[in-house]
Structure formats: structure tokens, C-alpha cells
mmCIF file of C-alpha atoms and ligand atoms in Angstrom:
data_model
loop_
_atom_site.group_PDB
_atom_site.id
_atom_site.type_symbol
_atom_site.label_atom_id
_atom_site.label_comp_id
_atom_site.label_asym_id
_atom_site.label_seq_id
_atom_site.Cartn_x
_atom_site.Cartn_y
_atom_site.Cartn_z
ATOM 1 C CA MET O 1 0.000 0.000 0.000
ATOM 2 C CA THR O 2 1.031 3.597 -0.317
ATOM 3 C CA ALA O 3 0.945 5.112 3.104
ATOM 4 C CA ARG O 4 -0.535 8.568 3.215
ATOM 5 C CA LEU O 5 -1.496 8.721 6.847
ATOM 6 C CA VAL O 6 -2.526 11.174 9.535
ATOM 7 C CA LEU O 7 -2.076 10.444 13.205
ATOM 8 C CA LEU O 8 -4.763 11.908 15.477
ATOM 9 C CA GLY O 9 -5.130 12.012 19.250
ATOM 10 C CA PRO O 10 -5.020 14.418 22.193
ATOM 11 C CA PRO O 11 -1.842 16.164 23.350
ATOM 12 C CA GLY O 12 0.054 13.684 25.512
ATOM 13 C CA ALA O 13 -1.359 10.561 23.842
ATOM 14 C CA GLY O 14 2.132 9.692 22.579
ATOM 15 C CA LYS O 15 1.725 10.832 18.956
ATOM 16 C CA GLY O 16 5.290 12.099 18.593
ATOM 17 C CA THR O 17 6.883 8.939 19.960
ATOM 18 C CA GLN O 18 4.639 6.659 17.950
ATOM 19 C CA ALA O 19 4.924 8.724 14.763
ATOM 20 C CA ALA O 20 8.718 8.303 14.779
ATOM 21 C CA ARG O 21 8.406 4.536 15.287
ATOM 22 C CA LEU O 22 5.719 4.063 12.642
ATOM 23 C CA ALA O 23 7.586 6.180 10.126
ATOM 24 C CA ASP O 24 10.690 4.060 10.660
ATOM 25 C CA GLU O 25 8.751 0.851 10.318
ATOM 26 C CA LEU O 26 6.814 1.975 7.224
ATOM 27 C CA GLY O 27 9.715 3.791 5.524
ATOM 28 C CA ILE O 28 7.925 7.136 5.236
ATOM 29 C CA PRO O 29 8.731 10.534 6.776
ATOM 30 C CA ALA O 30 6.954 11.603 9.968
ATOM 31 C CA ILE O 31 5.950 15.225 9.569
ATOM 32 C CA SER O 32 5.093 17.078 12.761
ATOM 33 C CA THR O 33 3.841 20.646 12.389
ATOM 34 C CA GLY O 34 4.604 21.223 16.087
ATOM 35 C CA ASP O 35 8.243 20.149 15.544
ATOM 36 C CA ILE O 36 8.531 22.402 12.499
ATOM 37 C CA PHE O 37 7.209 25.367 14.501
ATOM 38 C CA ARG O 38 9.577 24.611 17.402
ATOM 39 C CA ALA O 39 12.576 24.361 15.032
ATOM 40 C CA ASN O 40 11.667 27.738 13.524
ATOM 41 C CA ILE O 41 11.298 29.327 16.955
ATOM 42 C CA LYS O 42 14.680 27.940 18.009
ATOM 43 C CA GLY O 43 16.285 29.131 14.777
ATOM 44 C CA GLY O 44 14.784 32.620 15.158
ATOM 45 C CA THR O 45 13.247 32.580 11.650
ATOM 46 C CA GLU O 46 10.471 34.951 10.515
ATOM 47 C CA LEU O 47 7.966 32.121 10.882
ATOM 48 C CA GLY O 48 9.341 31.351 14.345
ATOM 49 C CA LYS O 49 8.841 34.958 15.436
ATOM 50 C CA LYS O 50 5.266 34.938 14.151
ATOM 51 C CA VAL O 51 4.261 31.766 15.991
ATOM 52 C CA GLN O 52 6.229 31.893 19.248
ATOM 53 C CA ALA O 53 3.625 33.624 21.418
ATOM 54 C CA ILE O 54 0.787 31.593 19.886
ATOM 55 C CA THR O 55 2.360 28.188 20.507
ATOM 56 C CA ALA O 56 3.426 29.229 24.014
ATOM 57 C CA SER O 57 -0.223 29.992 24.832
ATOM 58 C CA GLY O 58 -1.496 26.642 23.550
ATOM 59 C CA ALA O 59 -3.701 28.256 20.881
ATOM 60 C CA LEU O 60 -3.590 27.182 17.241
ATOM 61 C CA VAL O 61 -1.369 28.948 14.721
ATOM 62 C CA PRO O 62 -3.505 30.575 11.957
ATOM 63 C CA ASP O 63 -4.571 28.128 9.244
ATOM 64 C CA GLU O 64 -2.965 30.035 6.320
ATOM 65 C CA LEU O 65 0.492 29.769 7.876
ATOM 66 C CA THR O 66 0.055 26.143 8.822
ATOM 67 C CA ASN O 67 -1.491 25.048 5.522
ATOM 68 C CA ASP O 68 1.272 26.731 3.479
ATOM 69 C CA LEU O 69 3.904 25.045 5.599
ATOM 70 C CA VAL O 70 2.321 21.618 5.084
ATOM 71 C CA ARG O 71 1.870 22.228 1.355
ATOM 72 C CA ASP O 72 5.603 23.006 1.016
ATOM 73 C CA ARG O 73 6.678 20.087 3.160
ATOM 74 C CA LEU O 74 4.512 17.557 1.291
ATOM 75 C CA ALA O 75 5.921 18.798 -2.028
ATOM 76 C CA GLN O 76 9.398 17.588 -1.020
ATOM 77 C CA ASP O 77 10.711 14.424 -2.670
ATOM 78 C CA ASP O 78 10.762 12.249 0.438
ATOM 79 C CA ALA O 79 6.976 12.589 0.806
ATOM 80 C CA ALA O 80 6.192 11.437 -2.736
ATOM 81 C CA GLU O 81 5.590 7.806 -1.759
ATOM 82 C CA GLY O 82 3.852 8.491 1.514
ATOM 83 C CA PHE O 83 3.990 10.354 4.813
ATOM 84 C CA LEU O 84 2.698 10.331 8.332
ATOM 85 C CA LEU O 85 1.321 13.680 9.482
ATOM 86 C CA ASP O 86 1.471 14.276 13.234
ATOM 87 C CA GLY O 87 -0.442 17.247 14.623
ATOM 88 C CA TYR O 88 -2.073 18.188 11.310
ATOM 89 C CA PRO O 89 -4.903 18.588 10.473
ATOM 90 C CA ARG O 90 -5.952 20.202 13.742
ATOM 91 C CA ASN O 91 -9.396 21.563 12.810
ATOM 92 C CA VAL O 92 -12.061 20.916 10.199
ATOM 93 C CA ALA O 93 -10.833 23.718 7.922
ATOM 94 C CA GLN O 94 -7.389 22.088 7.843
ATOM 95 C CA VAL O 95 -9.021 18.811 6.803
ATOM 96 C CA ALA O 96 -10.406 20.602 3.747
ATOM 97 C CA ALA O 97 -7.045 22.286 3.095
ATOM 98 C CA LEU O 98 -5.285 18.912 3.234
ATOM 99 C CA ASP O 99 -7.830 17.431 0.804
ATOM 100 C CA GLU O 100 -7.030 20.235 -1.588
ATOM 101 C CA ILE O 101 -3.253 19.852 -1.131
ATOM 102 C CA LEU O 102 -3.430 16.104 -1.814
ATOM 103 C CA GLY O 103 -5.744 16.419 -4.823
ATOM 104 C CA ASP O 104 -6.118 13.111 -6.658
ATOM 105 C CA ARG O 105 -3.783 11.265 -4.276
ATOM 106 C CA PRO O 106 -5.955 11.370 -1.145
ATOM 107 C CA LEU O 107 -5.286 10.039 2.349
ATOM 108 C CA ASP O 108 -5.257 6.295 2.934
ATOM 109 C CA LEU O 109 -6.053 6.336 6.621
ATOM 110 C CA ALA O 110 -6.512 8.453 9.742
ATOM 111 C CA VAL O 111 -5.217 6.662 12.815
ATOM 112 C CA GLU O 112 -6.407 7.986 16.161
ATOM 113 C CA ILE O 113 -4.558 7.230 19.390
ATOM 114 C CA THR O 114 -7.116 7.403 22.184
ATOM 115 C CA ALA O 115 -6.224 8.291 25.785
ATOM 116 C CA ASP O 116 -8.026 9.394 28.907
ATOM 117 C CA PRO O 117 -7.629 13.149 29.681
ATOM 118 C CA THR O 118 -6.390 12.592 33.253
ATOM 119 C CA VAL O 119 -3.670 10.278 31.970
ATOM 120 C CA VAL O 120 -2.539 12.722 29.309
ATOM 121 C CA VAL O 121 -2.269 15.630 31.765
ATOM 122 C CA GLU O 122 -0.010 13.521 33.973
ATOM 123 C CA ARG O 123 2.122 12.499 31.008
ATOM 124 C CA LEU O 124 2.466 16.069 29.811
ATOM 125 C CA LEU O 125 3.494 17.317 33.235
ATOM 126 C CA LYS O 126 6.147 14.594 33.343
ATOM 127 C CA ARG O 127 7.341 15.572 29.853
ATOM 128 C CA ALA O 128 7.591 19.191 31.059
ATOM 129 C CA GLU O 129 10.148 18.106 33.649
ATOM 130 C CA ILE O 130 12.181 16.174 31.074
ATOM 131 C CA GLU O 131 11.996 18.349 27.949
ATOM 132 C CA GLY O 132 11.175 21.764 29.390
ATOM 133 C CA ARG O 133 8.721 22.608 26.621
ATOM 134 C CA GLU O 134 7.339 26.105 27.011
ATOM 135 C CA ASP O 135 3.754 24.922 26.459
ATOM 136 C CA ASP O 136 3.845 22.121 29.031
ATOM 137 C CA THR O 137 2.819 24.150 32.102
ATOM 138 C CA GLU O 138 -0.398 23.020 33.785
ATOM 139 C CA ASP O 139 -2.479 26.030 32.660
ATOM 140 C CA VAL O 140 -1.317 25.786 29.063
ATOM 141 C CA ILE O 141 -1.798 22.014 29.027
ATOM 142 C CA ARG O 142 -5.426 22.494 30.122
ATOM 143 C CA HIS O 143 -5.911 25.111 27.432
ATOM 144 C CA ARG O 144 -4.409 22.777 24.788
ATOM 145 C CA LEU O 145 -6.798 20.023 25.879
ATOM 146 C CA ASP O 146 -9.751 22.447 25.574
ATOM 147 C CA VAL O 147 -8.580 23.473 22.101
ATOM 148 C CA TYR O 148 -8.290 19.802 21.229
ATOM 149 C CA ALA O 149 -11.821 19.009 22.459
ATOM 150 C CA GLU O 150 -13.383 21.980 20.675
ATOM 151 C CA GLN O 151 -11.458 22.140 17.412
ATOM 152 C CA THR O 152 -9.557 18.912 16.825
ATOM 153 C CA ALA O 153 -11.720 16.101 18.198
ATOM 154 C CA PRO O 154 -14.487 16.757 15.582
ATOM 155 C CA ILE O 155 -12.039 15.724 12.850
ATOM 156 C CA SER O 156 -12.385 12.067 13.829
ATOM 157 C CA ALA O 157 -16.047 12.084 12.848
ATOM 158 C CA VAL O 158 -15.214 13.635 9.484
ATOM 159 C CA TYR O 159 -12.734 10.880 8.646
ATOM 160 C CA GLY O 160 -15.067 8.314 10.223
ATOM 161 C CA GLU O 161 -17.822 9.258 7.786
ATOM 162 C CA ARG O 162 -15.406 8.681 4.941
ATOM 163 C CA GLY O 163 -14.563 5.215 6.279
ATOM 164 C CA LEU O 164 -10.946 6.269 6.839
ATOM 165 C CA LEU O 165 -10.749 6.210 10.648
ATOM 166 C CA VAL O 166 -9.162 3.564 12.858
ATOM 167 C CA GLN O 167 -8.863 4.029 16.618
ATOM 168 C CA VAL O 168 -6.156 2.506 18.784
ATOM 169 C CA ASP O 169 -5.896 2.482 22.569
ATOM 170 C CA GLY O 170 -2.866 4.602 23.528
ATOM 171 C CA ILE O 171 -2.676 3.492 27.152
ATOM 172 C CA GLY O 172 -0.010 0.975 28.094
ATOM 173 C CA ASP O 173 3.518 0.017 27.200
ATOM 174 C CA VAL O 174 5.048 2.025 24.319
ATOM 175 C CA ASP O 175 6.001 -1.129 22.383
ATOM 176 C CA ASP O 176 2.500 -2.565 22.793
ATOM 177 C CA VAL O 177 0.940 0.630 21.459
ATOM 178 C CA THR O 178 3.297 0.574 18.435
ATOM 179 C CA ALA O 179 2.334 -3.039 17.749
ATOM 180 C CA ARG O 180 -1.375 -2.169 18.004
ATOM 181 C CA LEU O 181 -0.924 0.728 15.592
ATOM 182 C CA LEU O 182 0.948 -1.373 13.036
ATOM 183 C CA THR O 183 -1.725 -4.058 13.226
ATOM 184 C CA ALA O 184 -4.481 -1.480 12.754
ATOM 185 C CA ILE O 185 -2.708 0.074 9.769
ATOM 186 C CA GLY O 186 -1.939 -3.328 8.227
ATOM 187 C CA THR O 187 -5.501 -4.581 8.669
ATOM 188 C CA ALA O 188 -7.017 -1.437 7.214
ATOM 189 C CA ALA O 189 -4.744 -1.694 4.193
ATOM 190 C CA ARG O 190 -6.044 -5.121 3.275
HETATM 191 P P1 AMP R 1 2.228 19.840 19.024
HETATM 192 O O1 AMP R 1 3.690 19.585 19.155
HETATM 193 O O2 AMP R 1 1.589 19.084 17.896
HETATM 194 O O3 AMP R 1 1.489 19.665 20.332
HETATM 195 O O4 AMP R 1 2.077 21.384 18.626
HETATM 196 C C1 AMP R 1 2.542 22.400 19.463
HETATM 197 C C2 AMP R 1 1.847 23.716 19.130
HETATM 198 O O5 AMP R 1 2.145 24.081 17.761
HETATM 199 C C3 AMP R 1 0.342 23.682 19.200
HETATM 200 O O6 AMP R 1 -0.158 23.884 20.515
HETATM 201 C C4 AMP R 1 -0.038 24.829 18.259
HETATM 202 O O7 AMP R 1 0.195 26.084 18.872
HETATM 203 C C5 AMP R 1 0.997 24.667 17.150
HETATM 204 N N1 AMP R 1 0.506 23.751 16.102
HETATM 205 C C6 AMP R 1 0.995 22.517 15.785
HETATM 206 N N2 AMP R 1 0.316 21.979 14.777
HETATM 207 C C7 AMP R 1 -0.642 22.879 14.428
HETATM 208 C C8 AMP R 1 -1.680 22.904 13.449
HETATM 209 N N3 AMP R 1 -1.902 21.863 12.626
HETATM 210 N N4 AMP R 1 -2.458 24.016 13.383
HETATM 211 C C9 AMP R 1 -2.262 25.068 14.193
HETATM 212 N N5 AMP R 1 -1.323 25.098 15.149
HETATM 213 C C10 AMP R 1 -0.512 24.025 15.278
#
């Protein structure tokens, strides 16, 4: 199968960790809009300056900026045979933008990692201690979860209606979750 995939799930569900593992296993690039924003902020680029305060608050970066960034990234050679998007699309308008970007080579599957909100808050607070991410303070985490519930969670239903959604339990051992994800992707591809 070609593998044009999006990985969905709340902040703290383990998307970043699992995206890297799946990408390795499937031989496709993992593309994280959050990572791209963080790299730009660190590098002090124009884009970084525009998005720093927004990402630090836990709000979403404006769609035009994010959609353009994804359009450029998906046009690169390494994404020609497939990709795994992590953290995009993040609202229903971005779903439509991605449809337009992909044109006649649409998505194969949307894989959602599910996790209980209390578990994800704990995980994110732990990550804050380890990685020191600016948006991992308790207030900002709660705001990011609200943004997720209001703007991002509805995406699952959109892909569900298209018959493209698979859901995988994200609680448990990291290796077990990877195995579950690979099984779900493999089964859906058949
Ligand atoms: P993440 O690493 O995916 O949790 O993203 C970190 C932050 O980057 C988010 O809280 C947003 O501020 C911003 N961001 C990442 N992806 C998107 C997106 N698809 N649309 C808008 N903002 C985004």
C-alpha cells in the first residue's frame, strides 16, 4: 500500500513517539507541524517569530500559515511515496485544506490514538520536567486540551464518515501501542 497517513489524538497521547516509530517501520517521513514550529522558533526565523507567542499559549497557529507550511513540506521528494502527518490537520478547515493539497492522491487512513484526559495531563506534566517545553505548564496544558476538544476532536467524525478512521488504545507500554498501531494500519490496508 502507499501510506498517506494522519495520526490523530489528544496532546500527551504519545503521537510524537509513535509517529517516529511508525515512520521508521513503514519507511515514510513523519511530519510534525509542532516540531517544524519549534525548530523555527529555536532558529529565530520569521515564521518562528510569528508563531512563538501563539504556541506558548497553547492556541492554534492561523490556518494560512500552517497550511502553506504543510503544502511546502509535502511537495518535497521524500513525501512522494507516503507520509505520516502528526499534529495536522488540527481543525475541520485544515481537513479541507489537506484534501485540496493532496488532490487526486488522497489520504489512505486516519489513525487515532485514544487516551483518557487525566492520563494525558499527567504524562504532559512529566514531559515538562524532562523536555522543558514552554507549552507544558499546567495552565497551558489544560488550554491545549480544551482546544483539542473543541477544534480537533471533531475531525475524527469527518474521517469516520469517509470510512478512513481507525482508533487505537494509547494506554499501556510504548512497544505494545506501536504493535497495536501497526496491526491497525496493516488490517485497514487489506
Ligand atoms: P504539538 O507539538 O503538535 O502539540 O504542537 C505544538 C503547538 O504548535 C500547538 O499547541 C499549536 O500552537 C501549534 N501547532 C501545531 N500543529 C498545528 C496545526 N496543525 N495548526 C495550528 N497550530 C498548530
